[in-house]
XYZ file of C-alpha atoms in Angstrom:
97
model
C -20.549 -15.360 6.006
C -17.954 -16.088 8.674
C -15.374 -13.382 7.987
C -12.686 -14.877 10.253
C -12.883 -18.291 8.553
C -12.824 -16.685 5.126
C -9.730 -14.647 6.033
C -7.984 -17.739 7.400
C -8.778 -19.699 4.241
C -7.421 -16.922 2.026
C -4.165 -16.854 4.016
C -3.783 -20.610 3.551
C -4.357 -20.272 -0.191
C -1.764 -17.476 -0.398
C 0.831 -19.587 1.451
C 0.100 -22.464 -0.899
C 0.719 -20.278 -3.933
C 4.022 -19.077 -2.459
C 5.139 -22.686 -1.942
C 4.075 -23.609 -5.466
C 6.008 -20.662 -6.939
C 9.121 -21.668 -4.982
C 8.830 -25.231 -6.265
C 8.816 -24.033 -9.875
C 12.354 -22.725 -9.895
C 14.703 -20.288 -8.336
C 13.616 -18.781 -5.086
C 11.894 -15.453 -5.532
C 13.594 -12.384 -4.150
C 12.559 -11.402 -0.641
C 10.190 -8.549 0.090
C 12.988 -6.056 0.780
C 14.677 -6.867 -2.523
C 11.394 -6.581 -4.431
C 10.631 -3.297 -2.635
C 14.014 -1.925 -3.678
C 13.348 -2.954 -7.276
C 9.984 -1.167 -7.261
C 11.536 2.042 -5.906
C 14.432 1.903 -8.374
C 12.156 1.331 -11.357
C 9.610 3.937 -10.234
C 12.223 6.615 -9.663
C 10.961 10.162 -9.252
C 8.367 10.141 -11.999
C 4.632 10.193 -11.394
C 2.547 7.122 -12.213
C -1.163 6.642 -12.745
C -2.951 4.250 -10.410
C -2.939 1.603 -13.137
C 0.766 2.070 -13.869
C 1.625 1.819 -10.160
C -0.470 -1.347 -9.756
C 1.195 -2.896 -12.803
C 4.647 -2.038 -11.435
C 3.842 -3.710 -8.124
C 2.515 -6.805 -9.879
C 5.640 -7.039 -12.028
C 7.677 -7.313 -8.827
C 5.477 -9.888 -7.135
C 3.208 -7.644 -5.070
C -0.574 -7.471 -5.132
C -1.872 -4.520 -7.165
C -3.535 -3.188 -3.993
C -0.092 -2.606 -2.487
C -0.290 0.956 -3.784
C -2.963 1.742 -1.185
C -0.912 0.266 1.632
C 2.135 2.267 0.613
C 0.017 5.423 0.484
C -1.298 4.794 4.006
C 2.278 4.192 5.164
C 3.501 7.475 3.651
C 5.633 5.748 0.995
C 3.496 7.209 -1.828
C 1.685 10.508 -2.195
C -0.786 11.705 -4.790
C 0.293 14.890 -6.492
C -1.922 17.771 -7.588
C -1.813 16.235 -11.069
C -3.455 13.035 -9.774
C -0.316 10.950 -10.281
C 1.344 8.830 -7.595
C 4.849 9.795 -6.494
C 7.243 8.092 -4.115
C 7.854 10.115 -0.979
C 11.157 11.073 0.601
C 10.577 8.154 2.988
C 10.748 5.692 0.062
C 13.907 7.163 -1.424
C 15.572 7.407 2.000
C 14.781 3.745 2.704
C 16.445 2.760 -0.571
C 19.518 4.933 0.077
C 19.939 3.553 3.608
C 19.660 0.001 2.296
C 22.703 0.431 0.044
């Protein structure tokens, strides 16, 4: 399998879906707006992996976004196994206002 060609094809498909979604109605909120909505809805409570993935999907993100946010220090896993937003996430939201 040619990994580079496969990646390029997947990016083209993703762009096509974004254009199709835009053609169906009102323009979707930008990434910053959707990020703010995720943080506001999540709040300070802990979420399971499934709950976090569902929250991201509800706001137009891939369910795997949870992993990216964890690697970027936006989410941490507590001793109870739940995912919590970090100070970085809440600070970003406060500074945005």
